[in-house]
GROMACS .gro file of C-alpha atoms in nm:
model
  381
    1MET     CA    1   5.863 -20.587   2.640
    2ARG     CA    2   5.529 -20.834   2.539
    3THR     CA    3   5.619 -21.134   2.421
    4TYR     CA    4   5.419 -21.407   2.248
    5ARG     CA    5   5.462 -21.760   2.257
    6LEU     CA    6   5.429 -21.883   1.859
    7ALA     CA    7   5.406 -22.256   1.761
    8VAL     CA    8   5.520 -22.349   1.440
    9VAL     CA    9   5.446 -22.612   1.231
   10LYS     CA   10   5.641 -22.545   0.923
   11GLY     CA   11   5.498 -22.913   0.751
   12ASP     CA   12   5.521 -23.093   0.431
   13GLY     CA   13   5.609 -22.979   0.071
   14ILE     CA   14   5.631 -22.614   0.002
   15GLY     CA   15   5.499 -22.557   0.397
   16PRO     CA   16   5.850 -22.479   0.542
   17GLU     CA   17   5.961 -22.274   0.202
   18VAL     CA   18   5.666 -22.041   0.279
   19THR     CA   19   5.668 -22.056   0.682
   20GLU     CA   20   6.018 -21.939   0.742
   21ALA     CA   21   5.911 -21.649   0.441
   22ALA     CA   22   5.595 -21.545   0.649
   23LEU     CA   23   5.817 -21.590   0.975
   24ARG     CA   24   6.038 -21.316   0.879
   25GLY     CA   25   5.764 -21.026   0.819
   26MET     CA   26   5.607 -21.145   1.141
   27HIS     CA   27   5.894 -21.066   1.308
   28ALA     CA   28   6.003 -20.742   1.120
   29ALA     CA   29   5.650 -20.632   1.207
   30ALA     CA   30   5.694 -20.712   1.587
   31ARG     CA   31   6.045 -20.520   1.596
   32ARG     CA   32   5.821 -20.184   1.414
   33CYS     CA   33   5.532 -20.210   1.673
   34GLY     CA   34   5.748 -20.304   1.959
   35PHE     CA   35   5.709 -20.688   2.096
   36SER     CA   36   5.892 -20.959   2.014
   37LEU     CA   37   5.753 -21.349   1.925
   38ASP     CA   38   5.908 -21.621   2.057
   39ALA     CA   39   5.883 -21.888   1.785
   40ALA     CA   40   5.919 -22.245   1.826
   41ASP     CA   41   5.988 -22.517   1.532
   42VAL     CA   42   5.701 -22.797   1.598
   43ASP     CA   43   5.776 -23.174   1.475
   44LEU     CA   44   5.459 -23.276   1.322
   45GLY     CA   45   5.369 -23.354   0.934
   46ALA     CA   46   5.456 -23.650   0.701
   47GLU     CA   47   5.856 -23.704   0.799
   48ARG     CA   48   5.711 -23.701   1.159
   49TYR     CA   49   5.456 -23.989   1.068
   50LEU     CA   50   5.626 -24.200   0.805
   51ARG     CA   51   5.933 -24.220   1.121
   52THR     CA   52   5.691 -24.315   1.417
   53GLY     CA   53   5.371 -24.436   1.218
   54GLU     CA   54   5.239 -24.114   1.484
   55VAL     CA   55   5.073 -23.842   1.379
   56LEU     CA   56   4.985 -23.646   1.721
   57ASP     CA   57   5.001 -23.769   2.064
   58GLU     CA   58   4.883 -23.613   2.365
   59GLY     CA   59   5.226 -23.498   2.474
   60THR     CA   60   5.202 -23.281   2.174
   61VAL     CA   61   4.880 -23.144   2.206
   62SER     CA   62   4.948 -23.066   2.531
   63ALA     CA   63   5.260 -22.860   2.479
   64LEU     CA   64   5.081 -22.663   2.174
   65ARG     CA   65   4.837 -22.586   2.423
   66THR     CA   66   5.074 -22.388   2.617
   67HIS     CA   67   5.122 -22.136   2.272
   68ASP     CA   68   4.901 -21.804   2.219
   69ALA     CA   69   4.892 -21.894   1.875
   70VAL     CA   70   4.996 -22.204   1.603
   71LEU     CA   71   5.140 -22.080   1.250
   72LEU     CA   72   5.125 -22.380   1.021
   73GLY     CA   73   5.246 -22.427   0.678
   74ALA     CA   74   5.108 -22.713   0.515
   75VAL     CA   75   5.048 -23.113   0.515
   76GLY     CA   76   5.031 -23.371   0.278
   77ASP     CA   77   5.282 -23.597   0.112
   78PRO     CA   78   5.267 -23.877  -0.162
   79ARG     CA   79   5.394 -24.116   0.065
   80VAL     CA   80   5.099 -24.129   0.308
   81PRO     CA   81   4.765 -24.228   0.189
   82PRO     CA   82   4.531 -23.908   0.159
   83GLY     CA   83   4.325 -23.822   0.496
   84ILE     CA   84   4.602 -23.992   0.728
   85LEU     CA   85   4.719 -23.618   0.774
   86GLU     CA   86   4.476 -23.431   0.706
   87ARG     CA   87   4.219 -23.598   0.974
   88GLY     CA   88   4.496 -23.723   1.184
   89LEU     CA   89   4.675 -23.336   1.227
   90ILE     CA   90   4.412 -23.068   1.121
   91VAL     CA   91   4.102 -23.170   1.211
   92ALA     CA   92   4.248 -23.322   1.526
   93LEU     CA   93   4.415 -22.972   1.627
   94ARG     CA   94   4.044 -22.806   1.504
   95VAL     CA   95   3.924 -22.997   1.751
   96ALA     CA   96   4.127 -23.025   2.002
   97PHE     CA   97   4.159 -22.621   2.047
   98ALA     CA   98   3.779 -22.567   1.982
   99GLN     CA   99   3.850 -22.387   1.711
  100SER     CA  100   3.540 -22.444   1.628
  101VAL     CA  101   3.574 -22.111   1.305
  102ASN     CA  102   3.753 -22.097   1.019
  103ILE     CA  103   3.796 -21.752   0.927
  104ARG     CA  104   3.857 -21.710   0.539
  105PRO     CA  105   3.960 -21.339   0.390
  106VAL     CA  106   3.849 -21.318  -0.015
  107ARG     CA  107   4.004 -20.969  -0.076
  108LEU     CA  108   4.148 -20.826  -0.427
  109TYR     CA  109   4.454 -20.662  -0.361
  110PRO     CA  110   4.500 -20.358  -0.575
  111GLY     CA  111   4.734 -20.424  -0.889
  112VAL     CA  112   4.658 -20.784  -0.870
  113GLN     CA  113   4.398 -20.899  -1.141
  114SER     CA  114   4.148 -21.170  -1.080
  115PRO     CA  115   4.086 -21.412  -1.382
  116ILE     CA  116   3.685 -21.293  -1.362
  117ARG     CA  117   3.583 -20.999  -1.560
  118GLY     CA  118   3.440 -20.705  -1.376
  119VAL     CA  119   3.596 -20.790  -1.001
  120THR     CA  120   3.847 -20.474  -0.899
  121ASP     CA  121   3.973 -20.408  -0.551
  122GLN     CA  122   3.728 -20.215  -0.499
  123ASN     CA  123   3.440 -20.431  -0.524
  124CYS     CA  124   3.610 -20.783  -0.374
  125ASP     CA  125   3.645 -20.783   0.004
  126LEU     CA  126   3.460 -21.030   0.218
  127VAL     CA  127   3.495 -21.271   0.455
  128VAL     CA  128   3.364 -21.635   0.475
  129ILE     CA  129   3.291 -21.789   0.813
  130ARG     CA  130   3.293 -22.163   0.757
  131GLU     CA  131   3.198 -22.354   1.079
  132ASN     CA  132   3.506 -22.540   1.176
  133THR     CA  133   3.413 -22.886   1.353
  134GLU     CA  134   3.075 -22.989   1.271
  135GLY     CA  135   2.865 -23.102   0.938
  136LEU     CA  136   3.006 -23.418   0.706
  137TYR     CA  137   3.359 -23.374   0.860
  138THR     CA  138   3.309 -23.505   1.190
  139GLY     CA  139   3.406 -23.845   1.045
  140GLY     CA  140   3.095 -24.012   1.137
  141GLY     CA  141   2.968 -24.334   0.891
  142ALA     CA  142   3.052 -24.655   0.732
  143LEU     CA  143   3.151 -24.820   0.468
  144ALA     CA  144   2.952 -25.183   0.458
  145HIS     CA  145   3.066 -25.438   0.158
  146ALA     CA  146   3.372 -25.262   0.014
  147GLY     CA  147   3.488 -25.343  -0.309
  148THR     CA  148   3.210 -25.518  -0.425
  149ALA     CA  149   2.886 -25.451  -0.665
  150HIS     CA  150   2.693 -25.437  -0.285
  151ALA     CA  151   2.865 -25.149  -0.134
  152VAL     CA  152   2.701 -24.936   0.069
  153ALA     CA  153   2.839 -24.592   0.219
  154VAL     CA  154   2.680 -24.375   0.504
  155GLN     CA  155   2.863 -24.049   0.595
  156ASN     CA  156   2.704 -23.897   0.902
  157SER     CA  157   2.651 -23.519   0.971
  158LEU     CA  158   2.596 -23.349   1.276
  159THR     CA  159   2.445 -22.982   1.303
  160THR     CA  160   2.489 -22.875   1.686
  161VAL     CA  161   2.326 -22.516   1.828
  162ALA     CA  162   2.644 -22.430   2.039
  163ALA     CA  163   2.881 -22.468   1.753
  164THR     CA  164   2.653 -22.285   1.520
  165THR     CA  165   2.598 -21.990   1.753
  166ASP     CA  166   2.934 -21.980   1.837
  167THR     CA  167   3.005 -21.931   1.432
  168VAL     CA  168   2.679 -21.743   1.395
  169GLU     CA  169   2.758 -21.496   1.650
  170PHE     CA  170   3.122 -21.446   1.521
  171ALA     CA  171   3.034 -21.362   1.215
  172PHE     CA  172   2.779 -21.138   1.385
  173ARG     CA  173   3.047 -20.912   1.567
  174LEU     CA  174   3.246 -20.934   1.263
  175ALA     CA  175   2.973 -20.798   1.053
  176GLN     CA  176   2.955 -20.463   1.320
  177ALA     CA  177   3.289 -20.375   1.300
  178ARG     CA  178   3.312 -20.448   0.890
  179ARG     CA  179   2.986 -20.294   0.704
  180ARG     CA  180   2.732 -20.453   0.838
  181ARG     CA  181   2.570 -20.680   0.638
  182VAL     CA  182   2.578 -21.077   0.684
  183THR     CA  183   2.443 -21.340   0.439
  184LEU     CA  184   2.354 -21.701   0.575
  185CYS     CA  185   2.455 -21.951   0.268
  186HIS     CA  186   2.302 -22.323   0.325
  187LYS     CA  187   2.084 -22.523   0.150
  188THR     CA  188   1.752 -22.527   0.321
  189ASN     CA  189   1.540 -22.626   0.039
  190ILE     CA  190   1.680 -22.971   0.078
  191LEU     CA  191   1.909 -23.017   0.373
  192MET     CA  192   1.580 -22.902   0.586
  193HIS     CA  193   1.671 -22.975   0.955
  194ALA     CA  194   2.011 -22.876   0.909
  195GLY     CA  195   1.938 -22.590   0.752
  196GLN     CA  196   1.629 -22.478   1.015
  197LEU     CA  197   1.866 -22.492   1.284
  198TRP     CA  198   2.105 -22.261   1.103
  199GLN     CA  199   1.818 -21.991   1.014
  200GLU     CA  200   1.667 -22.052   1.355
  201VAL     CA  201   2.000 -21.912   1.528
  202VAL     CA  202   2.068 -21.636   1.257
  203ASP     CA  203   1.750 -21.494   1.311
  204GLN     CA  204   1.797 -21.515   1.733
  205VAL     CA  205   2.154 -21.401   1.704
  206ALA     CA  206   2.061 -21.114   1.503
  207LEU     CA  207   1.828 -20.971   1.759
  208ARG     CA  208   2.139 -20.869   1.970
  209TYR     CA  209   2.273 -20.714   1.666
  210PRO     CA  210   1.996 -20.475   1.511
  211GLU     CA  211   2.221 -20.278   1.322
  212VAL     CA  212   2.356 -20.542   1.157
  213GLU     CA  213   2.181 -20.646   0.794
  214HIS     CA  214   2.102 -21.013   0.717
  215ASP     CA  215   1.969 -21.236   0.436
  216TYR     CA  216   2.036 -21.570   0.308
  217VAL     CA  217   2.186 -21.722  -0.034
  218HIS     CA  218   2.175 -22.104  -0.112
  219ALA     CA  219   2.495 -22.253  -0.151
  220ASP     CA  220   2.442 -22.351  -0.509
  221ALA     CA  221   2.310 -21.962  -0.605
  222MET     CA  222   2.628 -21.845  -0.428
  223CYS     CA  223   2.816 -22.021  -0.654
  224GLN     CA  224   2.687 -21.817  -0.934
  225HIS     CA  225   2.682 -21.485  -0.757
  226LEU     CA  226   3.022 -21.447  -0.527
  227PRO     CA  227   3.220 -21.443  -0.885
  228LEU     CA  228   2.981 -21.228  -1.089
  229ASP     CA  229   2.886 -20.977  -0.798
  230PRO     CA  230   3.141 -21.014  -0.468
  231GLY     CA  231   3.043 -20.699  -0.341
  232ARG     CA  232   2.735 -20.819  -0.272
  233PHE     CA  233   2.877 -20.927   0.013
  234ASP     CA  234   3.031 -20.875   0.348
  235VAL     CA  235   3.030 -21.126   0.600
  236VAL     CA  236   2.927 -21.498   0.439
  237VAL     CA  237   2.833 -21.746   0.694
  238THR     CA  238   2.789 -22.125   0.641
  239ASP     CA  239   2.844 -22.459   0.756
  240ASN     CA  240   3.182 -22.700   0.712
  241LEU     CA  241   3.098 -22.855   0.372
  242PHE     CA  242   2.953 -22.525   0.229
  243GLY     CA  243   3.258 -22.323   0.297
  244ASP     CA  244   3.532 -22.515   0.248
  245ILE     CA  245   3.369 -22.527  -0.062
  246ILE     CA  246   3.267 -22.135  -0.200
  247SER     CA  247   3.596 -22.040   0.009
  248ASP     CA  248   3.807 -22.197  -0.302
  249LEU     CA  249   3.566 -22.030  -0.509
  250GLY     CA  250   3.666 -21.746  -0.369
  251ALA     CA  251   4.015 -21.772  -0.374
  252THR     CA  252   3.992 -21.783  -0.711
  253VAL     CA  253   3.812 -21.464  -0.752
  254GLN     CA  254   4.078 -21.326  -0.545
  255GLY     CA  255   4.387 -21.413  -0.781
  256GLY     CA  256   4.448 -21.775  -0.681
  257LEU     CA  257   4.536 -22.024  -0.377
  258GLY     CA  258   4.838 -21.899  -0.333
  259LEU     CA  259   4.708 -21.555  -0.227
  260ALA     CA  260   4.417 -21.729   0.006
  261ALA     CA  261   4.494 -21.698   0.429
  262SER     CA  262   4.305 -21.898   0.700
  263ALA     CA  263   4.277 -21.878   1.055
  264ASN     CA  264   4.090 -22.177   1.289
  265TYR     CA  265   3.990 -21.969   1.564
  266ASN     CA  266   3.919 -22.045   1.935
  267VAL     CA  267   3.630 -21.778   1.981
  268ALA     CA  268   3.662 -21.786   2.357
  269GLY     CA  269   4.069 -21.769   2.375
  270THR     CA  270   4.041 -22.156   2.577
  271ALA     CA  271   4.309 -22.265   2.353
  272PRO     CA  272   4.565 -22.108   2.115
  273SER     CA  273   4.412 -22.024   1.741
  274MET     CA  274   4.575 -22.192   1.432
  275TYR     CA  275   4.679 -22.008   1.143
  276GLU     CA  276   4.745 -22.161   0.772
  277PRO     CA  277   4.752 -22.094   0.387
  278VAL     CA  278   4.528 -22.313   0.237
  279HIS     CA  279   4.730 -22.361  -0.105
  280GLY     CA  280   4.794 -22.677   0.031
  281SER     CA  281   5.204 -22.833   0.052
  282ALA     CA  282   5.221 -22.880  -0.367
  283PRO     CA  283   5.492 -23.115  -0.347
  284ASP     CA  284   5.539 -23.137  -0.700
  285ILE     CA  285   5.739 -22.809  -0.704
  286ALA     CA  286   5.881 -22.825  -0.313
  287GLY     CA  287   6.224 -22.678  -0.311
  288LYS     CA  288   6.224 -22.525  -0.648
  289GLY     CA  289   6.165 -22.172  -0.506
  290TRP     CA  290   5.838 -22.146  -0.718
  291ALA     CA  291   5.589 -22.114  -0.419
  292ASN     CA  292   5.486 -21.751  -0.369
  293PRO     CA  293   5.448 -21.679  -0.017
  294ALA     CA  294   5.182 -21.445   0.045
  295ALA     CA  295   4.906 -21.642   0.143
  296ALA     CA  296   5.146 -21.732   0.427
  297ALA     CA  297   5.218 -21.392   0.545
  298LEU     CA  298   4.842 -21.326   0.489
  299SER     CA  299   4.824 -21.547   0.708
  300ALA     CA  300   5.031 -21.456   0.952
  301ALA     CA  301   4.941 -21.123   0.947
  302LEU     CA  302   4.579 -21.273   1.035
  303CYS     CA  303   4.771 -21.444   1.338
  304LEU     CA  304   4.899 -21.065   1.434
  305ALA     CA  305   4.539 -20.934   1.415
  306GLY     CA  306   4.376 -21.281   1.645
  307LEU     CA  307   4.693 -21.168   1.881
  308GLY     CA  308   4.540 -20.797   1.904
  309GLU     CA  309   4.820 -20.671   1.718
  310ARG     CA  310   4.671 -20.462   1.498
  311GLU     CA  311   4.917 -20.198   1.382
  312ALA     CA  312   5.127 -20.484   1.310
  313ALA     CA  313   4.905 -20.720   1.122
  314LEU     CA  314   4.811 -20.389   0.901
  315CYS     CA  315   5.154 -20.333   0.790
  316LEU     CA  316   5.192 -20.701   0.728
  317GLU     CA  317   4.932 -20.700   0.522
  318ALA     CA  318   5.014 -20.361   0.355
  319ALA     CA  319   5.357 -20.484   0.288
  320THR     CA  320   5.247 -20.829   0.145
  321ALA     CA  321   5.000 -20.629  -0.085
  322SER     CA  322   5.232 -20.393  -0.232
  323VAL     CA  323   5.466 -20.705  -0.319
  324LEU     CA  324   5.227 -20.839  -0.458
  325ALA     CA  325   5.102 -20.571  -0.664
  326GLU     CA  326   5.451 -20.517  -0.834
  327LEU     CA  327   5.512 -20.949  -0.930
  328PRO     CA  328   5.489 -20.973  -1.314
  329SER     CA  329   5.328 -21.325  -1.224
  330LEU     CA  330   5.156 -21.516  -0.861
  331ALA     CA  331   5.352 -21.811  -0.876
  332GLY     CA  332   5.594 -22.002  -1.056
  333PRO     CA  333   5.970 -21.875  -1.222
  334GLY     CA  334   5.849 -21.599  -1.350
  335MET     CA  335   5.744 -21.397  -1.020
  336GLY     CA  336   6.056 -21.181  -1.033
  337GLY     CA  337   6.187 -21.383  -0.726
  338ASP     CA  338   6.201 -21.715  -0.545
  339THR     CA  339   6.023 -21.809  -0.243
  340ALA     CA  340   6.297 -21.703  -0.019
  341ALA     CA  341   6.327 -21.354  -0.203
  342LEU     CA  342   6.023 -21.262  -0.185
  343GLY     CA  343   5.947 -21.292   0.182
  344ASP     CA  344   6.306 -21.077   0.204
  345ARG     CA  345   6.083 -20.815   0.047
  346ILE     CA  346   5.801 -20.818   0.235
  347ALA     CA  347   6.027 -20.833   0.561
  348ALA     CA  348   6.195 -20.544   0.456
  349ARG     CA  349   5.890 -20.340   0.347
  350VAL     CA  350   5.716 -20.416   0.608
  351MET     CA  351   5.923 -20.175   0.785
  352ASP     CA  352   5.860 -19.837   0.623
  353VAL     CA  353   5.547 -19.946   0.451
  354ASP     CA  354   5.195 -19.740   0.499
  355PRO     CA  355   4.904 -19.930   0.623
  356ALA     CA  356   4.680 -19.699   0.550
  357GLN     CA  357   4.795 -19.732   0.150
  358HIS     CA  358   4.680 -20.090   0.137
  359THR     CA  359   4.455 -20.189   0.351
  360GLY     CA  360   4.086 -20.130   0.429
  361GLY     CA  361   4.147 -19.900   0.759
  362ASP     CA  362   3.921 -19.990   1.065
  363GLY     CA  363   3.674 -20.155   0.852
  364SER     CA  364   3.957 -20.417   0.757
  365LEU     CA  365   3.943 -20.753   0.865
  366MET     CA  366   4.272 -20.713   1.050
  367SER     CA  367   4.139 -20.390   1.249
  368ALA     CA  368   3.765 -20.641   1.324
  369LEU     CA  369   4.004 -20.933   1.423
  370SER     CA  370   4.214 -20.739   1.656
  371ARG     CA  371   3.938 -20.525   1.839
  372ILE     CA  372   3.726 -20.864   1.866
  373ALA     CA  373   4.088 -21.078   2.023
  374ARG     CA  374   4.151 -20.716   2.237
  375GLU     CA  375   3.758 -20.740   2.353
  376ARG     CA  376   3.840 -21.119   2.407
  377ALA     CA  377   4.106 -21.092   2.641
  378ALA     CA  378   4.003 -20.778   2.816
  379ALA     CA  379   3.632 -21.018   2.947
  380VAL     CA  380   3.916 -21.292   3.045
  381ILE     CA  381   4.068 -21.054   3.250
   0.00000   0.00000   0.00000
């Protein structure tokens, strides 16, 4: 029986609750599809930082590198100043493991109501592919004369052909396995140098994918088009900052951050990819059972797809979607069950759900990502 080594960072706030629920669904999918998961807890997050003063050390990075994937719950704690855990853990792991691509699905599942009028499960199924290690998130900059009337802040942005090409190439490969359309989102009229580099890379990569159409939308225009006409888009590729913003807008369109999954993806397979819900640690509701585990479960499904386990990924996605359709509320005490109970329902549903009733079949993100993972593994061999 094939076995995958999974590092589990449950993290802070609601992270442990939603991660444990998602893990039950993953194990159920593995049992159904004939493989196993060797899941190991890793001590990272606020408690470790408060206990030791250390966010992440080289020994832990080396240990994580031996795993096939990393499942992350959430980080963030009011006792820790903003940025220490986010940059010192999440961003640091993205860089250390060359997770140059961030995958953010924006899909409205049947039975879930979008807050945007006219958006249905028939016209909302796109993927935002965000460059994950550069742009304004590189951390370069300076603050002089802080706290005075003469304070000056400089924040640097970095864009390289290498990372941009990795991101764009992945977007085209994904689109080729889906509906064959890529949209570049940037601000080429203002950020002319970085924008030109992005456009040139898209034009060059597009030559290798003649069957995939490509177009361009300004980032501010995207904020109008995405909620009003999500069916216009298939795969949207963009830089780090714009991707951070428009993918959260996409989460609102699909029903809220409680449904938003993500993957930090190593395209070459040289290090583990990391999968996480994007709703944050929500410390105000930690321990109450009010957190919807759907985003964590859908991130876990992405993890299975990233391991090449297509059927397991589709089963976990379908089970999560079918449970979501039954909930009277998507969050809080009105969900019809607490976090653990919903995790149990998803895991039980995995065993008998028909994926064809709840997923997009061969053109779905799970299928496309599984295909790319299998092709990558074959190339490595």
